[in-house]
Tab-separated table of C-alpha atoms and ligand atoms in Angstrom:
chain	number	residue	atom	x	y	z
A	1	MET	CA	16.001	21.912	0.673
A	2	THR	CA	15.248	25.188	2.432
A	3	THR	CA	14.149	25.697	6.029
A	4	THR	CA	11.337	28.142	5.361
A	5	ALA	CA	8.524	27.685	2.901
A	6	GLU	CA	8.581	30.248	0.093
A	7	ARG	CA	5.305	29.530	-1.612
A	8	THR	CA	4.956	30.491	-5.240
A	9	SER	CA	1.845	28.668	-6.397
A	10	THR	CA	0.411	25.419	-4.986
A	11	GLY	CA	1.616	24.884	-1.425
A	12	ILE	CA	1.222	21.362	-0.051
A	13	LEU	CA	1.796	20.578	3.609
A	14	VAL	CA	2.767	16.931	4.084
A	15	THR	CA	2.737	15.646	7.658
A	16	GLY	CA	4.799	12.578	8.530
A	17	GLY	CA	6.802	13.023	5.334
A	18	ALA	CA	9.945	11.492	6.862
A	19	GLY	CA	8.233	8.136	7.522
A	20	PHE	CA	7.848	5.139	5.241
A	21	VAL	CA	4.751	6.026	3.195
A	22	GLY	CA	5.022	9.816	3.607
A	23	SER	CA	8.601	9.962	2.297
A	24	THR	CA	7.709	7.760	-0.664
A	25	TYR	CA	4.877	10.174	-1.409
A	26	VAL	CA	7.151	13.248	-1.126
A	27	ARG	CA	9.818	11.744	-3.395
A	28	THR	CA	7.150	10.798	-5.949
A	29	LEU	CA	5.403	14.164	-5.741
A	30	LEU	CA	8.614	16.108	-6.322
A	31	ARG	CA	9.429	13.857	-9.279
A	32	THR	CA	6.050	14.412	-10.934
A	33	ALA	CA	4.766	17.827	-9.773
A	34	SER	CA	5.384	20.964	-11.777
A	35	ALA	CA	7.962	23.559	-10.725
A	36	ASP	CA	5.343	25.840	-9.170
A	37	HIS	CA	4.484	23.363	-6.386
A	38	THR	CA	6.058	23.716	-2.961
A	39	VAL	CA	6.120	20.902	-0.439
A	40	THR	CA	6.479	21.567	3.291
A	41	VAL	CA	7.114	18.468	5.369
A	42	LEU	CA	6.131	18.626	9.045
A	43	ASP	CA	7.548	15.674	10.940
A	44	LYS	CA	8.456	15.144	14.587
A	45	LEU	CA	11.164	12.617	13.650
A	46	THR	CA	10.018	10.058	16.182
A	47	TYR	CA	11.883	6.732	16.269
A	48	ALA	CA	10.021	5.921	13.000
A	49	GLY	CA	10.983	9.047	11.046
A	50	SER	CA	14.324	9.676	9.376
A	51	LEU	CA	15.709	12.468	7.236
A	52	ALA	CA	17.647	9.763	5.389
A	53	ASN	CA	14.312	8.915	3.736
A	54	LEU	CA	14.360	12.344	2.075
A	55	ALA	CA	18.077	12.360	1.199
A	56	SER	CA	17.447	11.965	-2.541
A	57	VAL	CA	15.297	15.145	-2.623
A	58	HIS	CA	17.179	17.090	0.031
A	59	ASP	CA	18.497	19.662	-2.461
A	60	ASP	CA	15.183	20.258	-4.200
A	61	PRO	CA	14.396	23.986	-3.735
A	62	ARG	CA	10.643	23.230	-3.687
A	63	LEU	CA	11.015	21.216	-0.462
A	64	SER	CA	11.048	22.649	3.063
A	65	PHE	CA	11.434	20.514	6.160
A	66	VAL	CA	10.144	21.494	9.588
A	67	ARG	CA	10.800	19.303	12.596
A	68	GLY	CA	7.774	19.563	14.843
A	69	ASP	CA	4.728	17.950	16.393
A	70	ILE	CA	1.291	17.966	14.746
A	71	CYS	CA	-0.147	18.443	18.270
A	72	ASP	CA	1.686	21.788	18.591
A	73	ALA	CA	-1.218	24.129	17.773
A	74	GLY	CA	0.932	27.264	17.470
A	75	LEU	CA	3.391	25.674	15.068
A	76	VAL	CA	0.638	24.032	13.034
A	77	ASP	CA	-1.204	27.345	12.780
A	78	ARG	CA	1.916	29.149	11.514
A	79	LEU	CA	2.687	26.445	8.959
A	80	MET	CA	-0.886	26.148	7.725
A	81	ALA	CA	-1.025	29.830	6.754
A	82	GLY	CA	-0.683	30.057	3.004
A	83	GLN	CA	-0.947	26.328	2.317
A	84	ASP	CA	-3.390	25.237	-0.376
A	85	GLN	CA	-3.548	21.552	0.468
A	86	VAL	CA	-2.642	19.080	3.202
A	87	VAL	CA	-1.705	15.416	2.844
A	88	HIS	CA	-1.713	13.985	6.357
A	89	PHE	CA	0.384	10.872	7.055
A	90	ALA	CA	1.797	11.596	10.524
A	91	ALA	CA	0.747	8.918	12.979
A	92	GLU	CA	1.910	6.405	15.488
A	93	SER	CA	1.624	3.382	13.228
A	94	HIS	CA	2.765	0.143	14.872
A	95	VAL	CA	-0.042	-2.024	16.287
A	96	ASP	CA	2.285	-3.903	18.676
A	97	ARG	CA	3.354	-0.633	20.303
A	98	SER	CA	-0.294	0.441	20.648
A	99	ILE	CA	-0.971	-2.635	22.791
A	100	THR	CA	1.443	-1.413	25.454
A	101	ASP	CA	1.273	2.403	24.985
A	102	GLY	CA	-2.108	3.427	23.616
A	103	GLY	CA	-1.755	6.989	24.931
A	104	ALA	CA	0.791	8.011	22.311
A	105	PHE	CA	-1.620	6.752	19.632
A	106	ALA	CA	-4.597	8.688	20.984
A	107	ARG	CA	-2.471	11.810	21.288
A	108	THR	CA	-0.880	11.889	17.840
A	109	ASN	CA	-3.538	10.163	15.762
A	110	VAL	CA	-6.592	11.838	17.320
A	111	LEU	CA	-5.446	15.109	18.929
A	112	GLY	CA	-2.842	15.734	16.209
A	113	THR	CA	-5.405	15.256	13.448
A	114	GLN	CA	-7.872	17.521	15.254
A	115	THR	CA	-5.172	20.209	15.549
A	116	LEU	CA	-4.455	20.033	11.818
A	117	LEU	CA	-8.134	20.064	10.845
A	118	ASP	CA	-8.876	23.104	13.014
A	119	ALA	CA	-5.963	25.009	11.485
A	120	ALA	CA	-7.000	23.951	7.975
A	121	VAL	CA	-10.489	25.382	8.579
A	122	ARG	CA	-9.070	28.634	10.022
A	123	HIS	CA	-6.765	29.151	7.053
A	124	ARG	CA	-9.312	28.039	4.446
A	125	VAL	CA	-7.123	25.268	3.082
A	126	GLY	CA	-8.489	23.867	-0.174
A	127	THR	CA	-8.083	20.101	0.119
A	128	PHE	CA	-7.193	17.942	3.128
A	129	VAL	CA	-6.268	14.347	2.300
A	130	HIS	CA	-6.379	12.205	5.429
A	131	VAL	CA	-4.404	8.987	5.012
A	132	SER	CA	-6.059	6.171	6.924
A	133	THR	CA	-6.026	2.388	6.988
A	134	ASP	CA	-8.154	-0.670	6.234
A	135	GLU	CA	-7.661	-1.651	9.889
A	136	VAL	CA	-10.468	0.734	10.906
A	137	TYR	CA	-12.979	-1.799	9.512
A	138	GLY	CA	-11.668	-4.506	11.849
A	139	SER	CA	-11.327	-8.158	10.964
A	140	ILE	CA	-13.634	-9.706	8.363
A	141	ALA	CA	-13.859	-13.458	7.853
A	142	GLU	CA	-14.782	-13.268	4.179
A	143	GLY	CA	-15.617	-10.803	1.418
A	144	ALA	CA	-14.298	-7.247	1.272
A	145	SER	CA	-15.101	-4.052	3.221
A	146	ASP	CA	-16.542	-1.227	1.159
A	147	GLU	CA	-16.367	2.384	2.325
A	148	ASP	CA	-19.814	2.265	3.967
A	149	ARG	CA	-18.954	-0.614	6.278
A	150	LEU	CA	-19.356	0.099	9.990
A	151	LEU	CA	-16.017	0.860	11.631
A	152	ALA	CA	-15.021	-1.848	14.137
A	153	PRO	CA	-11.375	-1.276	15.065
A	154	SER	CA	-9.628	-3.750	17.376
A	155	SER	CA	-6.391	-2.094	18.514
A	156	ALA	CA	-5.574	1.289	20.012
A	157	TYR	CA	-3.838	2.038	16.686
A	158	SER	CA	-6.885	1.335	14.531
A	159	ALA	CA	-9.301	2.850	17.078
A	160	ALA	CA	-7.298	6.088	17.087
A	161	LYS	CA	-7.192	6.069	13.272
A	162	ALA	CA	-10.978	5.504	13.174
A	163	GLY	CA	-11.396	8.437	15.578
A	164	SER	CA	-9.314	10.624	13.273
A	165	ASP	CA	-11.377	9.540	10.254
A	166	LEU	CA	-14.575	10.562	12.036
A	167	LEU	CA	-13.091	13.907	13.061
A	168	ALA	CA	-12.054	14.538	9.463
A	169	LEU	CA	-15.551	13.752	8.171
A	170	ALA	CA	-17.066	15.927	10.920
A	171	HIS	CA	-14.948	18.882	9.740
A	172	HIS	CA	-16.329	18.341	6.259
A	173	ARG	CA	-19.934	18.287	7.510
A	174	THR	CA	-19.591	21.108	10.026
A	175	HIS	CA	-17.236	23.494	8.243
A	176	GLY	CA	-17.422	22.382	4.611
A	177	LEU	CA	-13.692	21.540	4.634
A	178	ASP	CA	-12.783	19.533	1.512
A	179	VAL	CA	-11.684	16.392	3.344
A	180	ARG	CA	-10.849	13.215	1.418
A	181	ILE	CA	-9.966	9.985	3.214
A	182	THR	CA	-7.949	7.034	1.952
A	183	ARG	CA	-8.044	3.598	3.623
A	184	CYS	CA	-5.285	1.337	2.400
A	185	SER	CA	-4.212	-2.232	2.992
A	186	ASN	CA	-0.740	-3.318	4.212
A	187	ASN	CA	2.167	-1.670	2.392
A	188	TYR	CA	5.601	-3.069	1.603
A	189	GLY	CA	8.649	-1.572	-0.124
A	190	PRO	CA	11.959	0.195	0.559
A	191	HIS	CA	12.395	2.535	3.553
A	192	GLN	CA	9.904	0.723	5.818
A	193	PHE	CA	10.975	0.835	9.459
A	194	PRO	CA	12.437	-2.573	10.398
A	195	GLU	CA	9.887	-3.364	13.131
A	196	LYS	CA	7.097	-4.168	10.615
A	197	ILE	CA	6.830	-7.779	9.499
A	198	ILE	CA	8.413	-7.642	6.019
A	199	PRO	CA	11.486	-5.512	6.834
A	200	LEU	CA	11.764	-7.150	10.282
A	201	PHE	CA	11.975	-10.600	8.692
A	202	ILE	CA	14.286	-9.505	5.846
A	203	THR	CA	16.754	-7.714	8.111
A	204	ARG	CA	16.801	-10.562	10.625
A	205	LEU	CA	17.307	-13.181	7.902
A	206	LEU	CA	20.077	-11.112	6.289
A	207	GLY	CA	21.696	-10.897	9.728
A	208	GLY	CA	21.530	-14.685	10.220
A	209	ARG	CA	18.922	-14.399	12.988
A	210	PRO	CA	15.563	-16.173	13.576
A	211	VAL	CA	12.220	-14.548	12.749
A	212	PRO	CA	9.198	-14.475	15.103
A	213	LEU	CA	5.938	-15.745	13.552
A	214	TYR	CA	2.752	-15.006	15.507
A	215	GLY	CA	0.539	-17.986	16.457
A	216	GLU	CA	0.270	-20.482	13.621
A	217	GLY	CA	0.883	-17.803	10.992
A	218	LEU	CA	-2.611	-18.138	9.538
A	219	ASN	CA	-3.685	-14.472	9.810
A	220	ARG	CA	-4.310	-13.007	6.365
A	221	ARG	CA	-3.318	-9.616	4.970
A	222	ASP	CA	-3.656	-7.879	1.611
A	223	TRP	CA	-0.265	-6.534	0.446
A	224	LEU	CA	0.273	-3.497	-1.714
A	225	HIS	CA	3.487	-1.838	-2.903
A	226	VAL	CA	3.973	1.536	-1.190
A	227	GLU	CA	4.265	3.269	-4.586
A	228	ASP	CA	0.794	1.985	-5.513
A	229	HIS	CA	-0.537	3.394	-2.243
A	230	CYS	CA	1.036	6.766	-3.108
A	231	LEU	CA	-0.430	6.579	-6.604
A	232	GLY	CA	-3.870	6.112	-5.049
A	233	ILE	CA	-3.344	9.024	-2.645
A	234	GLU	CA	-2.274	11.265	-5.529
A	235	LEU	CA	-5.386	10.323	-7.517
A	236	VAL	CA	-7.520	11.148	-4.492
A	237	ARG	CA	-5.725	14.495	-4.025
A	238	THR	CA	-6.092	15.518	-7.648
A	239	ARG	CA	-9.361	13.866	-8.731
A	240	GLY	CA	-11.230	12.819	-5.582
A	241	ARG	CA	-14.409	14.323	-4.195
A	242	ALA	CA	-14.904	16.279	-0.988
A	243	GLY	CA	-16.243	14.310	1.977
A	244	ARG	CA	-15.539	10.994	0.252
A	245	VAL	CA	-13.710	7.903	1.526
A	246	TYR	CA	-11.651	5.818	-0.928
A	247	ASN	CA	-10.374	2.330	-0.190
A	248	ILE	CA	-7.005	1.531	-1.754
A	249	GLY	CA	-6.084	-2.117	-2.162
A	250	GLY	CA	-5.760	-4.704	-4.856
A	251	GLY	CA	-2.493	-6.324	-3.913
A	252	VAL	CA	-2.162	-9.939	-2.967
A	253	GLU	CA	-3.856	-11.692	-0.060
A	254	LEU	CA	-1.512	-14.014	1.836
A	255	THR	CA	-1.376	-15.761	5.180
A	256	ASN	CA	1.637	-14.771	7.265
A	257	ARG	CA	2.962	-18.315	6.680
A	258	GLU	CA	2.745	-17.841	2.924
A	259	LEU	CA	4.501	-14.481	3.236
A	260	THR	CA	7.184	-16.040	5.466
A	261	ALA	CA	7.799	-18.799	2.909
A	262	ARG	CA	8.468	-16.189	0.217
A	263	LEU	CA	10.810	-14.187	2.453
A	264	LEU	CA	12.735	-17.294	3.530
A	265	ALA	CA	13.192	-18.299	-0.114
A	266	ALA	CA	14.235	-14.781	-1.148
A	267	CYS	CA	16.851	-14.685	1.634
A	268	GLY	CA	18.077	-18.265	1.086
A	269	ALA	CA	16.903	-19.467	4.521
A	270	GLY	CA	14.842	-22.456	5.726
A	271	TRP	CA	11.956	-22.984	8.183
A	272	ASP	CA	14.469	-23.777	10.927
A	273	ARG	CA	14.925	-19.993	11.181
A	274	VAL	CA	11.271	-19.488	12.215
A	275	ASP	CA	10.357	-19.112	15.900
A	276	TYR	CA	6.643	-19.552	16.553
A	277	VAL	CA	5.727	-16.999	19.229
A	278	ALA	CA	2.543	-16.347	21.257
A	279	ASP	CA	-0.076	-14.634	19.138
A	280	ARG	CA	-0.492	-10.843	19.289
A	281	LYS	CA	-3.290	-9.837	21.722
A	282	GLY	CA	-6.501	-9.071	19.817
A	283	HIS	CA	-4.816	-10.068	16.532
A	284	ASP	CA	-7.199	-9.336	13.661
A	285	PHE	CA	-7.564	-12.435	11.491
A	286	ARG	CA	-8.129	-10.853	8.112
A	287	TYR	CA	-8.512	-7.480	6.371
A	288	CYS	CA	-9.664	-6.989	2.817
A	289	VAL	CA	-10.945	-3.822	1.131
A	290	ASP	CA	-13.234	-3.381	-1.850
A	291	TRP	CA	-11.560	-0.670	-3.970
A	292	THR	CA	-14.178	-0.515	-6.739
A	293	ARG	CA	-14.853	3.170	-5.990
A	294	ALA	CA	-11.211	4.224	-6.472
A	295	ARG	CA	-11.032	2.166	-9.654
A	296	ASP	CA	-14.272	3.441	-11.199
A	297	GLU	CA	-14.153	7.086	-10.076
A	298	LEU	CA	-10.409	7.765	-10.195
A	299	GLY	CA	-8.998	5.156	-12.569
A	300	TYR	CA	-6.877	3.671	-9.766
A	301	ARG	CA	-5.196	0.339	-10.450
A	302	PRO	CA	-2.098	-1.038	-8.689
A	303	ARG	CA	0.905	-1.346	-10.996
A	304	HIS	CA	3.409	-3.454	-9.085
A	305	ASP	CA	3.590	-7.226	-9.460
A	306	PHE	CA	3.907	-8.627	-5.910
A	307	GLU	CA	6.619	-11.243	-6.555
A	308	ARG	CA	8.843	-8.771	-8.414
A	309	GLY	CA	8.104	-5.997	-5.894
A	310	LEU	CA	9.011	-8.250	-2.968
A	311	ALA	CA	12.241	-9.417	-4.657
A	312	ALA	CA	13.195	-5.774	-5.300
A	313	THR	CA	12.405	-4.918	-1.671
A	314	VAL	CA	14.655	-7.730	-0.394
A	315	ALA	CA	17.396	-6.493	-2.756
A	316	TRP	CA	16.974	-2.938	-1.443
A	317	TYR	CA	17.462	-4.044	2.166
A	318	ARG	CA	20.447	-6.194	1.119
A	319	ASP	CA	22.032	-3.139	-0.555
A	320	ASN	CA	21.133	-0.550	2.090
A	321	ARG	CA	22.431	-1.870	5.402
A	322	ALA	CA	23.684	1.614	6.262
A	323	TRP	CA	20.043	2.764	6.262
A	324	TRP	CA	18.569	0.074	8.496
A	325	GLU	CA	21.353	-1.068	10.820
A	326	PRO	CA	21.220	2.111	12.983
A	327	LEU	CA	17.406	1.881	13.064
A	328	LYS	CA	17.512	-1.746	14.279
A	329	ALA	CA	19.659	-0.626	17.167
A	330	ARG	CA	17.119	2.115	17.937
A	331	CYS	CA	14.144	-0.255	18.220
A	332	HIS	CA	15.861	-3.506	19.352
A	333	ALA	CA	14.040	-5.339	16.530
B	401	NAD	P1	5.682	5.486	9.904
B	401	NAD	O1	5.582	5.085	11.334
B	401	NAD	O2	6.750	4.882	9.050
B	401	NAD	O3	5.849	7.065	9.786
B	401	NAD	C1	5.135	7.958	10.603
B	401	NAD	C2	5.804	9.327	10.485
B	401	NAD	O4	5.038	10.245	11.260
B	401	NAD	C3	7.237	9.345	11.026
B	401	NAD	O5	8.076	10.059	10.155
B	401	NAD	C4	7.096	10.065	12.369
B	401	NAD	O6	8.263	10.764	12.742
B	401	NAD	C5	5.931	10.996	12.086
B	401	NAD	N1	5.211	11.383	13.309
B	401	NAD	C6	4.754	10.561	14.291
B	401	NAD	N2	4.159	11.285	15.260
B	401	NAD	C7	4.218	12.573	14.871
B	401	NAD	C8	3.771	13.795	15.452
B	401	NAD	N3	3.133	13.826	16.632
B	401	NAD	N4	3.992	14.956	14.780
B	401	NAD	C9	4.641	14.948	13.586
B	401	NAD	N5	5.106	13.826	13.001
B	401	NAD	C10	4.900	12.659	13.637
B	401	NAD	O7	4.234	5.184	9.302
B	401	NAD	P2	3.826	4.789	7.811
B	401	NAD	O8	3.827	3.328	7.687
B	401	NAD	O9	4.613	5.619	6.863
B	401	NAD	O10	2.315	5.257	7.804
B	401	NAD	C11	1.974	6.598	7.422
B	401	NAD	C12	0.472	6.738	7.414
B	401	NAD	O11	-0.085	5.802	6.507
B	401	NAD	C13	-0.168	6.489	8.787
B	401	NAD	O12	-1.169	7.443	8.995
B	401	NAD	C14	-0.755	5.091	8.641
B	401	NAD	O13	-1.898	4.946	9.435
B	401	NAD	C15	-1.097	5.053	7.157
B	401	NAD	N6	-1.087	3.706	6.581
B	401	NAD	C16	0.052	2.956	6.579
B	401	NAD	C17	0.014	1.683	6.021
B	401	NAD	C18	1.254	0.803	6.009
B	401	NAD	O14	1.158	-0.371	5.659
B	401	NAD	N7	2.414	1.319	6.353
B	401	NAD	C19	-1.168	1.162	5.485
B	401	NAD	C20	-2.317	1.961	5.503
B	401	NAD	C21	-2.256	3.239	6.048
């Protein structure tokens, strides 16, 4: 890994590339992209980012890492010069934190995205993939949200993401910037920060501790392996259309109780390890996306079987305590 970007052909700026999804994308991209691609990661390394997530590609000469803030207009402007494409992951991403500190979410997710979009327009960047979430549609009791559904976010996290989606689309309409948006359901897999439900529960169970289940555990989520999310993003980057939104889903819909049962079984623990805690404020009951567009236009289809993917994820956390134990200390999870 070098510290300055020496672009030869296709230069891709990846924001938030030291986080869970962004680092999975960078590792995958460097495995599959041709030698003439360069990847510049811009990441602030907040509590959620870690260079350990990029350790396996650290020595790749196509990769440059810059520690910095997407809200830093001067830095963003310098880095954007000469880039051909942007894949934008950087965000404050944990709903629970957004309930107590919404300001950080508005700043990074809205102002940071605006800063990147403005620089992308100035430097005539070709394609800007904005990675968003199914949470912008809000909770739906039944059926699935297609891309035309009215946005109805519930938390400061999803509201800030919805704001960034609208800014991205506005830069397409106003400036003709080739913006493409992905909205994905809940991800699981290795390298996820241990405050999110799956790694939180696994790491607590492996440590012999109880796990906190919100309310009665009946809220429903659609789960997708992080590599399938990255596959969808890559299809959008390479085959998607400008100004278009693509839902990415197709995993498995489970209540949090059903998910907990699987994690308890995988970790050899019983229900006596579950603490029922007061429900999250404004807790969305259910998300579900209709990903027909990504399937029909891009040939997207998730590849990972959920049961095998979850078992492999539990095994990864069992084998990689050195990765998560320092992070647990950092977030008191
Ligand atoms: P994460 O919290 O694991 O990683 C976020 C990364 O962004 C970290 O490396 C952090 O250091 C960096 N970052 C935060 N603020 C920054 C700033 N101001 N400047 C530069 N870097 C900054 O999040 P994640 O789960 O990997 O999510 C990545 C993206 O994918 C987010 O935009 C999120 O909305 C979206 N997404 C995630 C999921 C999921 O289930 N994880 C699902 C759908 C969409």
